[in-house]
Amino acid sequence: MGLLERAVAALARLAGALGAVATVCCLLLVGYAVGMRYLLGQPEPWTDKVAGWLVVALVMLAAPETQRRFEHIGVDIAVKRVGPRLARAAHLLGVLSVALVAAVLLAAGWEMVEFSRMIGVMTDLEGVPQWWIQALMPVGAALLLVVALCQALLLVIGREPAYLPKPEDDVLARDPLARAE
Amino acid sequence: QVTMRLSHQFPPSHHNARVIAAFAEDVAERSGGQVRVQVFPAEQLAKAGENFPGVARGAFEAAAAVNFQWGTTIPEMNVVTIPYMFTDYPRIARFPGSEAAQFLEGLLERRAVKNLMWLYTTRMSIFTSNRRPIVSLEDFRGLKIRGLNSLTDHALSAVGAAPSAMPGPEVAPALQSGVLDAGLTDVSAAVSRRYYEIQKFGTVAPYFTVMSHVYVNPRWWNGLTAQQRGFIEAAARKAEQDQLKVTEDTAAAAVGELRAKGMTIHEQTPAESATWKAAMQQPVVDAFFRLAPEGGRRSIELLNAIPAA
Amino acid sequence: MTFLLLLAALIALLYLGMPMFAALFLLPLGVLLYVEGGVPALGEMVIGKLDGYLLVAIPLFMLMAHIMVRGKVVDDLYGAAFGLLRRVRGGVGMATVAACTIFAAISGSSVATALTIGKIAIPQMLRYGMSRRGAFGVVAGGGTLGILIPPSAPMVLYAYVTETSVAALFLAGVIPGLMMACMFALYVFLTEGKARAPDDEASAEMESGVALRACWSLSLPIFVLGGIYLGVFTATEAAGTGTLYALMIAALIYRTLTWRDMLDGVQEATRTSAMLLMIIAGAAIYGYMLTKLQVPQELTQLVADLGLSRTGFLIAMMVLLFVLGLVLESFSIILLTMPAILPLLGTLGIDKVWYGVLLTLSLEMALISPPVALNLVVIKAITGASLGEVNRSIYPYMLMLALGTALLIAFPEIALWLPRLAGYGG
Ligand code: NA
Ligand code: NA
């Protein structure tokens, strides 16, 4: 069990790191586009498109690691006020709902990629088929599914998944900038 | 009773949206309420980019698109938008039902949608500017101009301008602040986006044609009775014809309104058009052939075969 | 009424322990399965929602704030403001408002503003004789400026959902933000005037040149907002160049940013963005469901039947938003309400930019209205005070926000003047 959890964690962290790479690429790309436009007077319209794809990449790749750390926000005051058994049930419901969403996205993503490949849908960028970008969705969803199922399994057998929120945790337990409101 | 949900991106006041709304009423009338067309304008039901997969996979029954939205998925659809390729009104009026249209409809069918009607959208573009009018090709040199798409932007680069893509709402402030030197848009859009408030000069040119079209899900279409299809087809043929006049009138009214609001409008002379065509068409055709090596030539041949009279 | 039922169902799922994004997916999915038998192009809908150039601004603004915070650049803000205001009546507390205002112009988050400034300012304010209630209130209230003064994550989201220019919205937030800051400062001036530094205490802050260093913090929002105002940058470009500029300040001038900070900052910004964008993805299908159920039309009809005027509608919306703010956070409130009421704004002739600022003000209110009041939780976490005590400190600030909202409803120009000057809108 410990081995499974560590393997899933390693996979999620790797994907999360790749998502972070996508963020850095986004930054460099936007910087490059501004530089080309103002310093060389040569706009590069393709950069807008690619930056949008990098956002898809960073979301899909980092969502599993975000789930592993229980960082997807919800309303936690109810869970914090009930006893440990009810809290465990609420957490289980939470991770199972994530697993269900992930399964739906995996199926929908798979279907989408198949359709785009069959029809030959292309992006606005010459030579780039749509499914290259779309494939990020089933990949991310599959990983999210694995992470959530692993968390559910641990909760069911009475173990505690890593990063499980505790009633005494406060807002300082996370980075201050993690709440975008 | 059947319902046809039709998604499109035009705002309700757009001249294509008005014809589509009339089409919906026409279908209801012809079928005595047996066929209902439920129109969702302004991306209410789906974003422009989701219309095609939505219809192809049956999320809803119909959608409208602008020809160049097919981009590199069906590059041949760009053929009418090649600069100065297909901007005579009499030939545009003969486009629906032509062999060229049928050729494009065949390509659409291979992409799992059935074309229902062609809605002529514009053939009159306006090049707007503030410092000096854009009349000769030299006026383009070094001009930061709003581009349309990567294919037709080749024409602007060829005459020394620097086209940059920009979403519609950002264009006006960009023109005002000088991030852009020049705007390029459809004459009626220049009115609806109030370009007359921020731009002094406008050159109206038969630069390229934009065709919109409505397509339906083929499985749903084949499931209709012959009678139901007949109602829809008849209304579609009427809409195609009505659209021709509506669009021409809208464009003429727009030019008048821009003048009335104080813009200095120059209508391109045939001689000027020939000069622009000579410099701007070929680079786009070359890029078009790169995207569509076989279908591209065929579509141009068929388009050229449509007679002017 | 369908709308209120759906909202209630969603809130119930959240209170059962579902994360926001999962509830936002599953509820409409269930409804659509029941009503329509399925959602055929779900994949395209979700990916189409995420693939937008404007959304690039979210991770980049997030990263910009991380660099400024992790590079400890913003730590000087309170000290510098205090140094300048220490001799002024109420200056101890007004310095907090000033520091919050500047930090708000660096980060898009109110929680981060309250936390970053509060950690430094609260001990100082208490030391110089401010009441606990006054000190807690000014941090919680001043913190809310984080989302009104640009950059603002909720504003980017609002712009995206309503297809409003984010540059126009950012500019529209500036003057209302400064107005609220002045109101907060005036309140501190009137109620906490006695708190001040002793005359004989040497001003360590001024001597060490903290104020001068703090100018670097100030230069970042000037660079970002100035660029947007002058039309040099789009919002996304401003986020990118602003991040590079922040990197330069932290790495070359302060020299306090380590590689470790950078690595952690990027990963954290990425995960936070993933969290927010998954909610946005979920909202794609939620909005689709609303359209299918014809909820916008139902609401339009309702408003027509009630004969609500523009002002009447706005007041009704502010009340609804206040109630939602008691139980939900900002992103959800925007995503849940906007797809339903956007058509109404057009019908009633309400400027989308104006409404966006009003909405942001009501979101500020949500951040300090119990029981789910993040800024209050922040204060409790910093000080260890009881939630009850923190709650009591906030009422004057809620009143001031309500007053600000009323002023903005009466005088839309407060928000719209600056964006119009820059060429946005009619
Ligand atoms: Na801010
Ligand atoms: Na609240």
mmCIF file of C-alpha atoms in Angstrom, chain B residues 89-280:
data_model
loop_
_atom_site.group_PDB
_atom_site.id
_atom_site.type_symbol
_atom_site.label_atom_id
_atom_site.label_comp_id
_atom_site.label_asym_id
_atom_site.label_seq_id
_atom_site.Cartn_x
_atom_site.Cartn_y
_atom_site.Cartn_z
ATOM 1 C CA TYR B 89 -21.304 41.004 -56.887
ATOM 2 C CA PRO B 90 -22.917 39.276 -59.932
ATOM 3 C CA ARG B 91 -20.594 36.300 -59.510
ATOM 4 C CA ILE B 92 -21.172 36.150 -55.752
ATOM 5 C CA ALA B 93 -24.913 36.073 -56.448
ATOM 6 C CA ARG B 94 -24.361 32.943 -58.549
ATOM 7 C CA PHE B 95 -22.239 31.187 -55.934
ATOM 8 C CA PRO B 96 -24.986 29.245 -54.103
ATOM 9 C CA GLY B 97 -25.677 26.128 -56.138
ATOM 10 C CA SER B 98 -22.538 26.553 -58.265
ATOM 11 C CA GLU B 99 -20.046 23.776 -58.888
ATOM 12 C CA ALA B 100 -17.580 25.640 -56.672
ATOM 13 C CA ALA B 101 -20.106 25.599 -53.827
ATOM 14 C CA GLN B 102 -20.799 21.918 -54.433
ATOM 15 C CA PHE B 103 -17.073 21.179 -54.314
ATOM 16 C CA LEU B 104 -16.798 22.847 -50.900
ATOM 17 C CA GLU B 105 -19.959 21.089 -49.729
ATOM 18 C CA GLY B 106 -18.301 17.785 -50.622
ATOM 19 C CA LEU B 107 -15.324 18.691 -48.457
ATOM 20 C CA LEU B 108 -17.646 19.559 -45.585
ATOM 21 C CA GLU B 109 -19.392 16.223 -45.973
ATOM 22 C CA ARG B 110 -16.039 14.462 -45.600
ATOM 23 C CA ARG B 111 -15.726 16.322 -42.266
ATOM 24 C CA ALA B 112 -19.039 14.847 -41.057
ATOM 25 C CA VAL B 113 -21.353 17.842 -41.568
ATOM 26 C CA LYS B 114 -23.903 18.589 -44.282
ATOM 27 C CA ASN B 115 -24.067 22.099 -45.708
ATOM 28 C CA LEU B 116 -27.506 23.682 -45.704
ATOM 29 C CA MET B 117 -27.024 27.200 -47.079
ATOM 30 C CA TRP B 118 -24.495 29.858 -48.015
ATOM 31 C CA LEU B 119 -24.923 33.304 -46.527
ATOM 32 C CA TYR B 120 -22.973 36.039 -48.281
ATOM 33 C CA THR B 121 -21.393 38.150 -45.527
ATOM 34 C CA THR B 122 -19.217 40.860 -47.064
ATOM 35 C CA ARG B 123 -17.119 41.872 -50.042
ATOM 36 C CA MET B 124 -16.355 45.409 -48.898
ATOM 37 C CA SER B 125 -13.487 45.911 -46.479
ATOM 38 C CA ILE B 126 -12.325 49.182 -45.031
ATOM 39 C CA PHE B 127 -8.719 50.133 -44.271
ATOM 40 C CA THR B 128 -8.891 52.804 -41.566
ATOM 41 C CA SER B 129 -6.164 55.133 -40.349
ATOM 42 C CA ASN B 130 -5.666 58.400 -38.528
ATOM 43 C CA ARG B 131 -2.554 60.127 -39.811
ATOM 44 C CA ARG B 132 -3.002 59.783 -43.556
ATOM 45 C CA PRO B 133 -5.282 57.786 -45.843
ATOM 46 C CA ILE B 134 -4.133 54.419 -47.195
ATOM 47 C CA VAL B 135 -4.437 54.791 -50.942
ATOM 48 C CA SER B 136 -1.252 53.691 -52.653
ATOM 49 C CA LEU B 137 0.744 50.583 -51.866
ATOM 50 C CA GLU B 138 3.533 52.763 -50.448
ATOM 51 C CA ASP B 139 1.120 53.815 -47.701
ATOM 52 C CA PHE B 140 1.367 50.299 -46.255
ATOM 53 C CA ARG B 141 5.105 50.429 -45.653
ATOM 54 C CA GLY B 142 5.878 50.027 -41.948
ATOM 55 C CA LEU B 143 2.195 50.223 -41.016
ATOM 56 C CA LYS B 144 1.146 48.292 -37.900
ATOM 57 C CA ILE B 145 -2.209 46.966 -39.011
ATOM 58 C CA ARG B 146 -4.789 44.632 -37.565
ATOM 59 C CA GLY B 147 -4.515 41.274 -39.316
ATOM 60 C CA LEU B 148 -7.311 38.849 -40.040
ATOM 61 C CA ASN B 149 -5.747 35.399 -40.212
ATOM 62 C CA SER B 150 -2.368 33.942 -40.984
ATOM 63 C CA LEU B 151 -3.309 33.199 -44.609
ATOM 64 C CA THR B 152 -4.542 36.608 -45.763
ATOM 65 C CA ASP B 153 -1.934 38.381 -43.641
ATOM 66 C CA HIS B 154 0.574 37.339 -46.316
ATOM 67 C CA ALA B 155 -0.963 40.040 -48.524
ATOM 68 C CA LEU B 156 -0.289 42.724 -45.929
ATOM 69 C CA SER B 157 3.256 41.584 -45.223
ATOM 70 C CA ALA B 158 3.927 41.517 -48.979
ATOM 71 C CA VAL B 159 3.352 45.271 -49.210
ATOM 72 C CA GLY B 160 5.523 46.023 -46.170
ATOM 73 C CA ALA B 161 2.884 46.250 -43.426
ATOM 74 C CA ALA B 162 3.180 44.475 -40.065
ATOM 75 C CA PRO B 163 -0.109 42.689 -39.390
ATOM 76 C CA SER B 164 -0.897 41.629 -35.830
ATOM 77 C CA ALA B 165 -3.810 39.520 -34.683
ATOM 78 C CA MET B 166 -5.957 41.105 -32.014
ATOM 79 C CA PRO B 167 -9.381 40.273 -30.561
ATOM 80 C CA GLY B 168 -12.160 42.643 -31.682
ATOM 81 C CA PRO B 169 -12.703 44.599 -28.442
ATOM 82 C CA GLU B 170 -8.983 45.400 -28.098
ATOM 83 C CA VAL B 171 -8.704 46.926 -31.558
ATOM 84 C CA ALA B 172 -10.318 50.302 -30.869
ATOM 85 C CA PRO B 173 -8.092 51.203 -27.898
ATOM 86 C CA ALA B 174 -5.076 49.905 -29.799
ATOM 87 C CA LEU B 175 -5.913 52.215 -32.701
ATOM 88 C CA GLN B 176 -6.450 55.123 -30.363
ATOM 89 C CA SER B 177 -3.241 54.647 -28.425
ATOM 90 C CA GLY B 178 -1.158 54.024 -31.525
ATOM 91 C CA VAL B 179 -0.325 50.387 -30.806
ATOM 92 C CA LEU B 180 -1.924 49.912 -34.229
ATOM 93 C CA ASP B 181 -1.589 52.431 -37.065
ATOM 94 C CA ALA B 182 -4.383 51.004 -39.155
ATOM 95 C CA GLY B 183 -7.519 48.935 -38.882
ATOM 96 C CA LEU B 184 -8.913 46.439 -41.360
ATOM 97 C CA THR B 185 -12.492 45.314 -41.029
ATOM 98 C CA ASP B 186 -15.801 44.842 -42.768
ATOM 99 C CA VAL B 187 -17.539 48.164 -43.552
ATOM 100 C CA SER B 188 -20.571 47.372 -41.423
ATOM 101 C CA ALA B 189 -18.357 46.302 -38.507
ATOM 102 C CA ALA B 190 -16.628 49.685 -38.765
ATOM 103 C CA VAL B 191 -20.000 51.244 -38.020
ATOM 104 C CA SER B 192 -21.018 48.881 -35.221
ATOM 105 C CA ARG B 193 -17.599 49.194 -33.559
ATOM 106 C CA ARG B 194 -17.741 52.997 -33.859
ATOM 107 C CA TYR B 195 -14.512 53.362 -35.776
ATOM 108 C CA TYR B 196 -15.684 56.782 -36.912
ATOM 109 C CA GLU B 197 -14.993 58.082 -33.427
ATOM 110 C CA ILE B 198 -11.329 57.176 -33.493
ATOM 111 C CA GLN B 199 -10.292 57.045 -37.170
ATOM 112 C CA LYS B 200 -10.174 59.918 -39.644
ATOM 113 C CA PHE B 201 -9.611 58.106 -42.917
ATOM 114 C CA GLY B 202 -11.101 55.031 -44.504
ATOM 115 C CA THR B 203 -10.415 53.343 -47.818
ATOM 116 C CA VAL B 204 -13.289 51.129 -48.922
ATOM 117 C CA ALA B 205 -12.079 48.333 -51.180
ATOM 118 C CA PRO B 206 -13.557 45.136 -52.656
ATOM 119 C CA TYR B 207 -10.613 43.449 -50.940
ATOM 120 C CA PHE B 208 -12.021 40.005 -50.272
ATOM 121 C CA THR B 209 -15.272 38.147 -49.829
ATOM 122 C CA VAL B 210 -16.451 36.426 -46.706
ATOM 123 C CA MET B 211 -19.094 33.729 -46.974
ATOM 124 C CA SER B 212 -20.878 32.320 -43.975
ATOM 125 C CA HIS B 213 -22.751 29.064 -44.126
ATOM 126 C CA VAL B 214 -25.119 26.974 -42.062
ATOM 127 C CA TYR B 215 -24.473 23.273 -41.719
ATOM 128 C CA VAL B 216 -26.381 20.456 -40.050
ATOM 129 C CA ASN B 217 -25.710 17.086 -38.504
ATOM 130 C CA PRO B 218 -26.101 14.551 -41.383
ATOM 131 C CA ARG B 219 -27.527 11.739 -39.224
ATOM 132 C CA TRP B 220 -30.228 14.031 -37.891
ATOM 133 C CA TRP B 221 -30.889 15.336 -41.422
ATOM 134 C CA ASN B 222 -31.281 11.864 -42.850
ATOM 135 C CA GLY B 223 -33.668 10.984 -40.046
ATOM 136 C CA LEU B 224 -36.114 13.697 -41.116
ATOM 137 C CA THR B 225 -39.022 12.925 -43.405
ATOM 138 C CA ALA B 226 -38.682 14.074 -47.008
ATOM 139 C CA GLN B 227 -41.418 16.609 -46.331
ATOM 140 C CA GLN B 228 -39.616 18.100 -43.327
ATOM 141 C CA ARG B 229 -36.391 18.350 -45.309
ATOM 142 C CA GLY B 230 -38.369 20.059 -48.050
ATOM 143 C CA PHE B 231 -39.593 22.803 -45.692
ATOM 144 C CA ILE B 232 -36.094 23.472 -44.458
ATOM 145 C CA GLU B 233 -34.518 23.374 -47.934
ATOM 146 C CA ALA B 234 -37.074 25.779 -49.353
ATOM 147 C CA ALA B 235 -36.545 28.245 -46.529
ATOM 148 C CA ALA B 236 -32.788 27.891 -46.918
ATOM 149 C CA ARG B 237 -32.890 28.714 -50.664
ATOM 150 C CA LYS B 238 -34.956 31.801 -49.882
ATOM 151 C CA ALA B 239 -32.544 32.863 -47.109
ATOM 152 C CA GLU B 240 -29.578 32.562 -49.478
ATOM 153 C CA GLN B 241 -31.291 34.885 -51.963
ATOM 154 C CA ASP B 242 -32.514 37.339 -49.307
ATOM 155 C CA GLN B 243 -29.047 37.550 -47.807
ATOM 156 C CA LEU B 244 -27.519 38.816 -51.065
ATOM 157 C CA LYS B 245 -29.600 41.968 -51.043
ATOM 158 C CA VAL B 246 -29.480 42.479 -47.273
ATOM 159 C CA THR B 247 -25.687 42.380 -47.255
ATOM 160 C CA GLU B 248 -25.290 44.725 -50.234
ATOM 161 C CA ASP B 249 -27.732 47.188 -48.667
ATOM 162 C CA THR B 250 -26.045 46.969 -45.278
ATOM 163 C CA ALA B 251 -22.652 47.718 -46.821
ATOM 164 C CA ALA B 252 -23.969 50.674 -48.822
ATOM 165 C CA ALA B 253 -25.704 52.099 -45.765
ATOM 166 C CA ALA B 254 -22.540 51.611 -43.710
ATOM 167 C CA VAL B 255 -20.412 53.631 -46.132
ATOM 168 C CA GLY B 256 -22.995 56.396 -46.033
ATOM 169 C CA GLU B 257 -23.087 56.375 -42.262
ATOM 170 C CA LEU B 258 -19.295 56.506 -41.908
ATOM 171 C CA ARG B 259 -19.297 59.581 -44.183
ATOM 172 C CA ALA B 260 -22.155 61.150 -42.239
ATOM 173 C CA LYS B 261 -20.224 60.655 -38.998
ATOM 174 C CA GLY B 262 -17.333 62.610 -40.429
ATOM 175 C CA MET B 263 -14.899 60.025 -41.728
ATOM 176 C CA THR B 264 -13.096 60.858 -44.956
ATOM 177 C CA ILE B 265 -13.941 57.890 -47.143
ATOM 178 C CA HIS B 266 -12.087 56.983 -50.291
ATOM 179 C CA GLU B 267 -13.711 54.381 -52.504
ATOM 180 C CA GLN B 268 -11.051 52.457 -54.337
ATOM 181 C CA THR B 269 -11.021 52.984 -58.132
ATOM 182 C CA PRO B 270 -10.764 49.977 -60.468
ATOM 183 C CA ALA B 271 -7.229 51.062 -61.412
ATOM 184 C CA GLU B 272 -6.179 51.140 -57.748
ATOM 185 C CA SER B 273 -7.801 47.758 -57.180
ATOM 186 C CA ALA B 274 -5.754 46.331 -60.052
ATOM 187 C CA THR B 275 -2.543 47.696 -58.543
ATOM 188 C CA TRP B 276 -3.326 46.248 -55.108
ATOM 189 C CA LYS B 277 -4.356 42.946 -56.636
ATOM 190 C CA ALA B 278 -1.089 42.652 -58.547
ATOM 191 C CA ALA B 279 0.948 43.074 -55.369
ATOM 192 C CA MET B 280 -1.226 41.319 -52.808
#
